[in-house]
PDB file of C-alpha atoms in Angstrom:
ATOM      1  CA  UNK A   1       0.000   0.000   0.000  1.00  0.00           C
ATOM      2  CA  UNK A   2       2.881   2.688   0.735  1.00  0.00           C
ATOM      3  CA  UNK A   3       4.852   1.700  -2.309  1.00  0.00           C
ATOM      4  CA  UNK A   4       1.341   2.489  -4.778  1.00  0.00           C
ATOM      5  CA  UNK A   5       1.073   5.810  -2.524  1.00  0.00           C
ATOM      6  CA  UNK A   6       4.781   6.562  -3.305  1.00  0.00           C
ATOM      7  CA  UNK A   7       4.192   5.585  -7.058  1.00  0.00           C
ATOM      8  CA  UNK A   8       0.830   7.754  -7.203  1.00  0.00           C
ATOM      9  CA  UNK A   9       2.729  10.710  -5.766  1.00  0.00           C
ATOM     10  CA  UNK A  10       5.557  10.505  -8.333  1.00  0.00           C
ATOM     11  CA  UNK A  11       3.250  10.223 -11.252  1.00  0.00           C
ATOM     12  CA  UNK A  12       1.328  13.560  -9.792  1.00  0.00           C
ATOM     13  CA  UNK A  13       4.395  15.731  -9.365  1.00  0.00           C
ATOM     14  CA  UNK A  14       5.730  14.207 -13.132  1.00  0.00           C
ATOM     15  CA  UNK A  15       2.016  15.561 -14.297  1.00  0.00           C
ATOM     16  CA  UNK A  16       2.236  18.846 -12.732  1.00  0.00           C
ATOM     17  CA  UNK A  17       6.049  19.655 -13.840  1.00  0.00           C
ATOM     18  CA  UNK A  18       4.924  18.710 -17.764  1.00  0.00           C
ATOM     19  CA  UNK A  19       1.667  21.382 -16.885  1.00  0.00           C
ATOM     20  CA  UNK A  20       4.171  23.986 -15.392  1.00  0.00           C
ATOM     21  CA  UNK A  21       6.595  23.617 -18.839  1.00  0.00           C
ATOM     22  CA  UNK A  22       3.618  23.271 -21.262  1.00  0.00           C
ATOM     23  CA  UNK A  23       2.465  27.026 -19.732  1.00  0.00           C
ATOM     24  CA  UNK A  24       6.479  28.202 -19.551  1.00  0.00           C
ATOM     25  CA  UNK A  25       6.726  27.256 -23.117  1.00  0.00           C
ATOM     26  CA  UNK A  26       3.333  28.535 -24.327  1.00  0.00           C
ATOM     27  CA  UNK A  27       4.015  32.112 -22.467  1.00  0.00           C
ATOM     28  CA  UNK A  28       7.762  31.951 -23.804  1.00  0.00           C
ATOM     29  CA  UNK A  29       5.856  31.990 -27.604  1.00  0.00           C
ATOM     30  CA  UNK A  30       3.761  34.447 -27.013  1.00  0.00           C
ATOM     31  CA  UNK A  31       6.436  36.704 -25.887  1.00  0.00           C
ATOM     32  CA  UNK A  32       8.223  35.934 -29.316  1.00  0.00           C
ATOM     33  CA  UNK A  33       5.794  36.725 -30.952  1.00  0.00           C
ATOM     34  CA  UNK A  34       4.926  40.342 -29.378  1.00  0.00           C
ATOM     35  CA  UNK A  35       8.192  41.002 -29.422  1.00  0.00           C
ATOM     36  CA  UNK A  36       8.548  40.907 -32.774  1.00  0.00           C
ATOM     37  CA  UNK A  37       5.270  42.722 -33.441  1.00  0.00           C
ATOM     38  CA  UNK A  38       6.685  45.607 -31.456  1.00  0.00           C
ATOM     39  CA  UNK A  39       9.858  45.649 -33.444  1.00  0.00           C
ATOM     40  CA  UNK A  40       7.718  46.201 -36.669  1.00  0.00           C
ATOM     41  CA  UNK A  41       5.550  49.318 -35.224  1.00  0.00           C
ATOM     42  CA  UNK A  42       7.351  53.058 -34.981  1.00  0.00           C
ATOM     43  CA  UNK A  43       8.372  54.403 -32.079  1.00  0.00           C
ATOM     44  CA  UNK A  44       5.333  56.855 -31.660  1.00  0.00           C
ATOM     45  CA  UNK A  45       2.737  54.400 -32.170  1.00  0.00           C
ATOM     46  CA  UNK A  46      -0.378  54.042 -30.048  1.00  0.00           C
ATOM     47  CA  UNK A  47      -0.049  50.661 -30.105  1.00  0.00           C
ATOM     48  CA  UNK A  48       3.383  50.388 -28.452  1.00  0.00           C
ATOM     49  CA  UNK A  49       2.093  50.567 -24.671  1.00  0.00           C
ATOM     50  CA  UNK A  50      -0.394  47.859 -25.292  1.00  0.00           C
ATOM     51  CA  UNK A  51       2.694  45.870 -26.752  1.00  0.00           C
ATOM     52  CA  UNK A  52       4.520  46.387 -23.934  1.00  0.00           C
ATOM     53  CA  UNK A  53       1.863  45.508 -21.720  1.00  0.00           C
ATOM     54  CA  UNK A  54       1.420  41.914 -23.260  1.00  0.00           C
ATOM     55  CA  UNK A  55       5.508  41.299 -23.275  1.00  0.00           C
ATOM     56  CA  UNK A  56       4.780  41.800 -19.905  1.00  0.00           C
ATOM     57  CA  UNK A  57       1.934  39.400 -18.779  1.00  0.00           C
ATOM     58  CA  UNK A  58       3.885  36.655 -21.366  1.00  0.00           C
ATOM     59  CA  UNK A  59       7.401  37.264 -18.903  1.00  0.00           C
ATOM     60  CA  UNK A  60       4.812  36.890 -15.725  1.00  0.00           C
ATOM     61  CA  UNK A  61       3.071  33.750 -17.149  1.00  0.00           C
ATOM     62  CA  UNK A  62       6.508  31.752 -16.373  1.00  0.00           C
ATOM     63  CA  UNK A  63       6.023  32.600 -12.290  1.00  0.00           C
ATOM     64  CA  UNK A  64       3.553  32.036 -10.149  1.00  0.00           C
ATOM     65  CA  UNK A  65       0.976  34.854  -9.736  1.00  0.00           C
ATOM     66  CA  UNK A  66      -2.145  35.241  -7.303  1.00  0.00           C
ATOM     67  CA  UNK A  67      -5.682  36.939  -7.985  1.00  0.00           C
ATOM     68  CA  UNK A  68      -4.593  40.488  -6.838  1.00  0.00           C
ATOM     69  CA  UNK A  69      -1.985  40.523 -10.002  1.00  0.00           C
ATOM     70  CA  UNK A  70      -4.337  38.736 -12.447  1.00  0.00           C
ATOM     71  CA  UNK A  71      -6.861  41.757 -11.411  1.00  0.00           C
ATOM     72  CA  UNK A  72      -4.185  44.691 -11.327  1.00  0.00           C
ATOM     73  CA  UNK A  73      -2.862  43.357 -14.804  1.00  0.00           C
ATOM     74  CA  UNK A  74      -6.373  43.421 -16.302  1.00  0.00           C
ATOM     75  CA  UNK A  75      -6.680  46.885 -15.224  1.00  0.00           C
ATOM     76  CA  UNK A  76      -3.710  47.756 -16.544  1.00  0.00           C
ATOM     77  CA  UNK A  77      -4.538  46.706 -19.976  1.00  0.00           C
ATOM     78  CA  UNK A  78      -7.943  48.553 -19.439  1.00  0.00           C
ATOM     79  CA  UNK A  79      -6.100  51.787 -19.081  1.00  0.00           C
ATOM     80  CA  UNK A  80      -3.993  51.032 -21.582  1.00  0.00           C
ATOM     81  CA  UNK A  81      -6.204  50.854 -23.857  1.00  0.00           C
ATOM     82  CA  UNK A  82      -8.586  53.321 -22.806  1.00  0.00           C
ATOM     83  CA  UNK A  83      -5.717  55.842 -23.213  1.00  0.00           C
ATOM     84  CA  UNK A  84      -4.545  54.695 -26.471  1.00  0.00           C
ATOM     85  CA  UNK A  85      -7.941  55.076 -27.938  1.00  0.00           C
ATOM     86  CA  UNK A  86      -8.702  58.540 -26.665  1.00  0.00           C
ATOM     87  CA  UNK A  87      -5.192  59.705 -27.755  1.00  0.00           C
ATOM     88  CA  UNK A  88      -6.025  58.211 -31.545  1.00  0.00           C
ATOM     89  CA  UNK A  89      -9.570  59.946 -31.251  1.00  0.00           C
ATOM     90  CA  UNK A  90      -7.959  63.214 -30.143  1.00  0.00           C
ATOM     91  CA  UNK A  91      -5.582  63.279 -33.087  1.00  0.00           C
ATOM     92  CA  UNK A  92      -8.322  61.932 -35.790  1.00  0.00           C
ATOM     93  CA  UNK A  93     -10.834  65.073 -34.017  1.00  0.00           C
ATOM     94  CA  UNK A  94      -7.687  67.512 -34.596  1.00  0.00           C
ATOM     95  CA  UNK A  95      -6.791  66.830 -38.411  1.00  0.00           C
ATOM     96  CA  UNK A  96     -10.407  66.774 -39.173  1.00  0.00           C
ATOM     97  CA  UNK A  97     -10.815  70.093 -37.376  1.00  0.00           C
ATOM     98  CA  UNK A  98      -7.868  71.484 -39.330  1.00  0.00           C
ATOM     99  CA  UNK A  99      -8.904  69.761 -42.895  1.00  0.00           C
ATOM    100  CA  UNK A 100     -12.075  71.318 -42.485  1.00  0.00           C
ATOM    101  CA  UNK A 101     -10.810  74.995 -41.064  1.00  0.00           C
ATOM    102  CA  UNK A 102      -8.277  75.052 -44.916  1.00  0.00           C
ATOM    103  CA  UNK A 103     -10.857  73.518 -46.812  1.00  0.00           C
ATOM    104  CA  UNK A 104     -13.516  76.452 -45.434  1.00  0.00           C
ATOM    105  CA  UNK A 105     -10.910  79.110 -45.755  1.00  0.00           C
ATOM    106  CA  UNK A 106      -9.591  77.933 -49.361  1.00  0.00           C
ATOM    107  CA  UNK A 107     -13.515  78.850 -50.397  1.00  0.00           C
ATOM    108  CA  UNK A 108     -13.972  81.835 -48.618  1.00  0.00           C
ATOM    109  CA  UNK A 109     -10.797  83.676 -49.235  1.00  0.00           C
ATOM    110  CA  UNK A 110      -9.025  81.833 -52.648  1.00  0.00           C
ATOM    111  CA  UNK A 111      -5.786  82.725 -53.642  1.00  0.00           C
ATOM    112  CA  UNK A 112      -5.740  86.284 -55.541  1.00  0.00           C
ATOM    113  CA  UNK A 113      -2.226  86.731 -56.396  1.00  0.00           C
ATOM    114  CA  UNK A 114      -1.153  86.784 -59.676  1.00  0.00           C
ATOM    115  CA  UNK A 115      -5.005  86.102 -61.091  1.00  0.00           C
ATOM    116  CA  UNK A 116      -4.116  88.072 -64.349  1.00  0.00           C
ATOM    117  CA  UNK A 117      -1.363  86.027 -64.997  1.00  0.00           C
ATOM    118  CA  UNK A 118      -2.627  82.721 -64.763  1.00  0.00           C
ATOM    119  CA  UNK A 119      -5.827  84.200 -66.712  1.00  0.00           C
ATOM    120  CA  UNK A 120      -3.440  84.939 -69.844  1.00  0.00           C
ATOM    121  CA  UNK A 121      -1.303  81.833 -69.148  1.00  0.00           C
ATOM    122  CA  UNK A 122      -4.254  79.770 -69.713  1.00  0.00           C
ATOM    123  CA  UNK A 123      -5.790  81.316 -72.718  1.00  0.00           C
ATOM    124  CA  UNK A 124      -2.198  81.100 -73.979  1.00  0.00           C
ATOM    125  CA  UNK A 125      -2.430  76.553 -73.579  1.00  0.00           C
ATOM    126  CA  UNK A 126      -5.719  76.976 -74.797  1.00  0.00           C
ATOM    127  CA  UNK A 127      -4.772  78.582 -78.047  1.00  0.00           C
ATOM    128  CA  UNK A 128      -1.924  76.207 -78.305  1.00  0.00           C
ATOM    129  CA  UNK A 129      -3.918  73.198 -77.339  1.00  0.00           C
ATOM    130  CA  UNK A 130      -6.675  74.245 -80.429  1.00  0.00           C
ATOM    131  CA  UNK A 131      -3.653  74.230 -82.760  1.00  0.00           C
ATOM    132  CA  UNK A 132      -2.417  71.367 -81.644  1.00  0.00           C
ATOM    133  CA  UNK A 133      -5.819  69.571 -81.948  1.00  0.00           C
ATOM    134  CA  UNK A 134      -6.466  70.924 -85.679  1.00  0.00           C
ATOM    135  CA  UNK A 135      -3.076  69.574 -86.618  1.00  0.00           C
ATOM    136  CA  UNK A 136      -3.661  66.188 -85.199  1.00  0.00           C
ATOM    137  CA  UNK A 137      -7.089  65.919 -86.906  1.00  0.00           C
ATOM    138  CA  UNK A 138      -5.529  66.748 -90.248  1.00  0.00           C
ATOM    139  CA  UNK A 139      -3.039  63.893 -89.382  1.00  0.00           C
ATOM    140  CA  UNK A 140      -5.779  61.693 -88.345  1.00  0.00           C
ATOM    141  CA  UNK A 141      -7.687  62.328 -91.846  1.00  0.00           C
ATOM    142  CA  UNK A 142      -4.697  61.186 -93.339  1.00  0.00           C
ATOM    143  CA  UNK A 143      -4.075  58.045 -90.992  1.00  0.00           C
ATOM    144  CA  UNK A 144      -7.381  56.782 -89.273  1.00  0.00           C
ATOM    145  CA  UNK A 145      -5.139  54.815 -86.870  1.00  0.00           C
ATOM    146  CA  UNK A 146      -3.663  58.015 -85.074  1.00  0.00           C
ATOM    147  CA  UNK A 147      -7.301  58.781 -84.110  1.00  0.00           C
ATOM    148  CA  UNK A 148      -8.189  55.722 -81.641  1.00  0.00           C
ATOM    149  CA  UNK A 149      -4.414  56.730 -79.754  1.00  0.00           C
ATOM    150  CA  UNK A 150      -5.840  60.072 -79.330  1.00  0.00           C
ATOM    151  CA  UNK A 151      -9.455  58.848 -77.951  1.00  0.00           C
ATOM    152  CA  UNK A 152      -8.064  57.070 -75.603  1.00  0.00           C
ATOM    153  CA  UNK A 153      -5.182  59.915 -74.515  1.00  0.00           C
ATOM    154  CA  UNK A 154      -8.165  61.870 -74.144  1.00  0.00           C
ATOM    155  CA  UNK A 155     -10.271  59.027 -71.941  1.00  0.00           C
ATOM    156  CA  UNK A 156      -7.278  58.576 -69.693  1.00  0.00           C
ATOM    157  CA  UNK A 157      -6.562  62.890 -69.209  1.00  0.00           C
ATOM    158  CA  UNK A 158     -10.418  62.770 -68.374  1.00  0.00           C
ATOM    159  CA  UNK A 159     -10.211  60.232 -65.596  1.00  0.00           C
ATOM    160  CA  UNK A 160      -7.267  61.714 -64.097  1.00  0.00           C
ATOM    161  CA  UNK A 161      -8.982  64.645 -63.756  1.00  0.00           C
ATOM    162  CA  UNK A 162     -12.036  63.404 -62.066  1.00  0.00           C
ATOM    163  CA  UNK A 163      -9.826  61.758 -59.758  1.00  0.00           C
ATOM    164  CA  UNK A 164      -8.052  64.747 -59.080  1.00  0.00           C
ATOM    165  CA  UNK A 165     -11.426  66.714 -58.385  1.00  0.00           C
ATOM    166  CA  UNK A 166     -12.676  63.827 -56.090  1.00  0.00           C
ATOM    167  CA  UNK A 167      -9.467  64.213 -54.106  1.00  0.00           C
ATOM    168  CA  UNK A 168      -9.693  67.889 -54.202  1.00  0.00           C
ATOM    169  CA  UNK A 169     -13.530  67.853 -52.705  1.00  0.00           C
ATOM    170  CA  UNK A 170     -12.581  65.520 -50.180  1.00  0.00           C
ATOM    171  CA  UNK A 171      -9.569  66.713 -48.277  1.00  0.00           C
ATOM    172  CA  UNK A 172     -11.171  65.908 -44.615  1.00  0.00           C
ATOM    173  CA  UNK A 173     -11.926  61.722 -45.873  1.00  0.00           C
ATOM    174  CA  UNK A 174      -8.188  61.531 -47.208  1.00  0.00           C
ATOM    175  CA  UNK A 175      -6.459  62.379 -43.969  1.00  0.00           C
ATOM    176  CA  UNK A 176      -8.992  60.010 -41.894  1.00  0.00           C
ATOM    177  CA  UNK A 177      -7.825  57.141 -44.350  1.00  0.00           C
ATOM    178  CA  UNK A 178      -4.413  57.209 -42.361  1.00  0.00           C
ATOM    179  CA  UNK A 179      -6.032  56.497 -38.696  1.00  0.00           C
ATOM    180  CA  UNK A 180      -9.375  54.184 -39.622  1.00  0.00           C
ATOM    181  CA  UNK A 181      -6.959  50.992 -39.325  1.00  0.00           C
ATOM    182  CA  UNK A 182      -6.206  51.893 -35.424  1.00  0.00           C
ATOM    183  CA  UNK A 183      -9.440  50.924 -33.375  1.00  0.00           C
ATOM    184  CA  UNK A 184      -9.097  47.064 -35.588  1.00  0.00           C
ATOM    185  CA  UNK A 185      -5.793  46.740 -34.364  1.00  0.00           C
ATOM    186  CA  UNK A 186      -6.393  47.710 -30.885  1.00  0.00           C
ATOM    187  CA  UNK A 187      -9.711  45.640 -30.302  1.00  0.00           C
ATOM    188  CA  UNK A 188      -7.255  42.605 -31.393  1.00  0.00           C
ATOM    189  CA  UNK A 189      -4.433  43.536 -28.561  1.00  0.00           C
ATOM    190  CA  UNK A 190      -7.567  43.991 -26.344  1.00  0.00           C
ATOM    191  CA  UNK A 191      -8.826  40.795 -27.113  1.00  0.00           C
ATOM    192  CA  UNK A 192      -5.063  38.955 -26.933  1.00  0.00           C
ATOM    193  CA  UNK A 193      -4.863  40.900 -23.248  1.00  0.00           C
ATOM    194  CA  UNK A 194      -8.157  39.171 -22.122  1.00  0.00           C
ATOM    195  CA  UNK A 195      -6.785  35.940 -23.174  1.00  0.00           C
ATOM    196  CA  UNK A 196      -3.568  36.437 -21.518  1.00  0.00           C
ATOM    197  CA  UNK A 197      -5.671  37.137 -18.182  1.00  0.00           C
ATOM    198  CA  UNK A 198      -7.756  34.246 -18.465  1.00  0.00           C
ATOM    199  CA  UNK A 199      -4.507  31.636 -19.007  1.00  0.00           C
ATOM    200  CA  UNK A 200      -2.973  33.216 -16.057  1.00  0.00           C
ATOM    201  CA  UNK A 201      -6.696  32.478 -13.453  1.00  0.00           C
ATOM    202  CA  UNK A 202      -6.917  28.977 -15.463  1.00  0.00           C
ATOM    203  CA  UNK A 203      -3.060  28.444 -14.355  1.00  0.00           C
ATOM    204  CA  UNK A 204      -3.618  29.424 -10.711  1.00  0.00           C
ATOM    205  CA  UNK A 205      -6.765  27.151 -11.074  1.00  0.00           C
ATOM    206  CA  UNK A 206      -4.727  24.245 -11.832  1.00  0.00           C
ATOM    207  CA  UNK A 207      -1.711  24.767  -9.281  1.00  0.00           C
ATOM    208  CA  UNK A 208      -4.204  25.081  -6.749  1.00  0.00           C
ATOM    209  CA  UNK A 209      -5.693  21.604  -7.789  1.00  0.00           C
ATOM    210  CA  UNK A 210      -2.758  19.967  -8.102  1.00  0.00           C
ATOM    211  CA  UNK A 211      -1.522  21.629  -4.153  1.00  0.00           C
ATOM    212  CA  UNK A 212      -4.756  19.840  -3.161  1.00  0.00           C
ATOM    213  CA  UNK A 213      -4.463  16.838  -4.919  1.00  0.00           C
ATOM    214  CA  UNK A 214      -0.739  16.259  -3.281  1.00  0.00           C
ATOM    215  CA  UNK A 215      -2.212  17.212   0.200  1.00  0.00           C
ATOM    216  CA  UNK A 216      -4.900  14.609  -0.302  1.00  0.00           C
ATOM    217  CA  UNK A 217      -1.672  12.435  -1.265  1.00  0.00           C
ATOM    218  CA  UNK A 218       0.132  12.909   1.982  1.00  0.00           C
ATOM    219  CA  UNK A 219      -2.579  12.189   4.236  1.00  0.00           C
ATOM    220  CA  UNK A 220      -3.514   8.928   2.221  1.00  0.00           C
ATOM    221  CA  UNK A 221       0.277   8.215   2.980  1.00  0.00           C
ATOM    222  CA  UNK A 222       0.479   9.009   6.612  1.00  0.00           C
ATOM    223  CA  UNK A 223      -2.697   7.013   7.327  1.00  0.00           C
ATOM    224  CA  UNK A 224      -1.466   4.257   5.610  1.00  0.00           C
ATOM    225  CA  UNK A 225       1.861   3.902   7.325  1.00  0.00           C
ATOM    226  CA  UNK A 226       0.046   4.766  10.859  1.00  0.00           C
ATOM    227  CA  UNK A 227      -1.727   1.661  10.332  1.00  0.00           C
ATOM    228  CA  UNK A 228       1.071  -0.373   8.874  1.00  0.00           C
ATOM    229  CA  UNK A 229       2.871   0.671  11.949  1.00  0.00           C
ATOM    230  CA  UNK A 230      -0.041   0.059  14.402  1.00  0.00           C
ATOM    231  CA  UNK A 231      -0.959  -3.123  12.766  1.00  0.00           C
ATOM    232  CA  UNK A 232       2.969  -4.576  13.168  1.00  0.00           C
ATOM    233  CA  UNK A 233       2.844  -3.278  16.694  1.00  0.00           C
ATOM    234  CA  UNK A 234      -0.418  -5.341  17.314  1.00  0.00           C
TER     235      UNK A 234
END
């Protein structure tokens, strides 16, 4: 009976030390892996503290950690968050604000300088440009293939100016293109942080099992010898 005790005891403790390095090495991937993430995003990123946050709780999965920590790192990655998305909000509000004050001014107060000049300037290209086109027709009368190259010159100059007018009535939607990416990538270090905090209670689940289960172990053991040795007394 106390040699299946001692057996049942060593096969525990061999479970709990392959739990203990199947965590070590899970945490010790993680942190890999953010670490290389944070290598890849500039230095005045928003996304850098929450980074740094989740290097951390991957270095603190490898120790042993109680409820207090698990709830102080949670609410550290709240904050963290929090913060990062007000401070992307802030700047998205700001270049809005400022697109909108140019765009406003641009309309109410254009550019005046030099008006006459770029008046005679243009009528200038314009004269050229008819010439131009009444030479190239006369060209095209002569060779019909010239005049499909110049249909479609005149498709694609078209197009780029309608994109060029879309861009120009627009100026507010191009600068929010840069910053729409942000709240994706944050809810997804949000939602890695959460997981982090729920490996770390599961862990502290299981260690506490496995503290009871040996406990239960010990006692088994000391009964069992006390009446080994009681019954050899007898």
């Amino acid at each position: 009976m106390l040699h299946a005790g001692l057996l049942l005891a060593a096969a525990t403790a061999t479970a709990a030390a392959a739990a203990t390095a199947t965590a070590t090495a899970a945490a010790g991937n993680v942190q890999m892996r953010s670490s290389a993430a944070a290598e890849t995003i500039p230095a005045g990123s928003n996304l850098r503290p929450l980074l740094l946050l989740l290097l951390l709780l991957a270095a603190r999965l490898q120790q042993p950690l109680g409820m207090q920590e698990v709830t102080a790192a949670a609410t550290a990655a709240a904050k963290a968050s929090s913060a990062a998305a007000a401070t992307a909000a802030a700047k998205a509000s700001a270049a809005a604000t400022a697109a909108r004050g140019r765009y406003v001014q641009n309309l109410v107060h254009p550019p005046r300088v030099g008006v006459l000049q770029q008046q005679q300037q243009q009528q200038q290209q314009q004269q050229q440009q008819q010439q131009r086109t009444k030479k190239q027709e006369l060209k095209e009368q002569k060779h019909p293939q010239q005049q499909s190259r110049r249909q479609q010159k005149q498709q694609q100059k078209l197009q780029q100016k309608q994109q060029q007018k879309q861009q120009q009535q627009h100026p507010v939607k191009q600068e929010m293109e840069g910053t729409a990416s942000l709240p994706q990538e944050m809810q997804l270090l949000l939602l890695l942080l959460l997981l982090m905090a729920l490996q770390i209670m599961l862990r502290r689940r299981q260690q506490q099992q496995q503290q009871q289960q040996q406990q239960m172990l010990l006692l088994l053991l000391l009964l069992t010898s006390h009446n080994e040795v009681w019954g050899s007394a007898a």
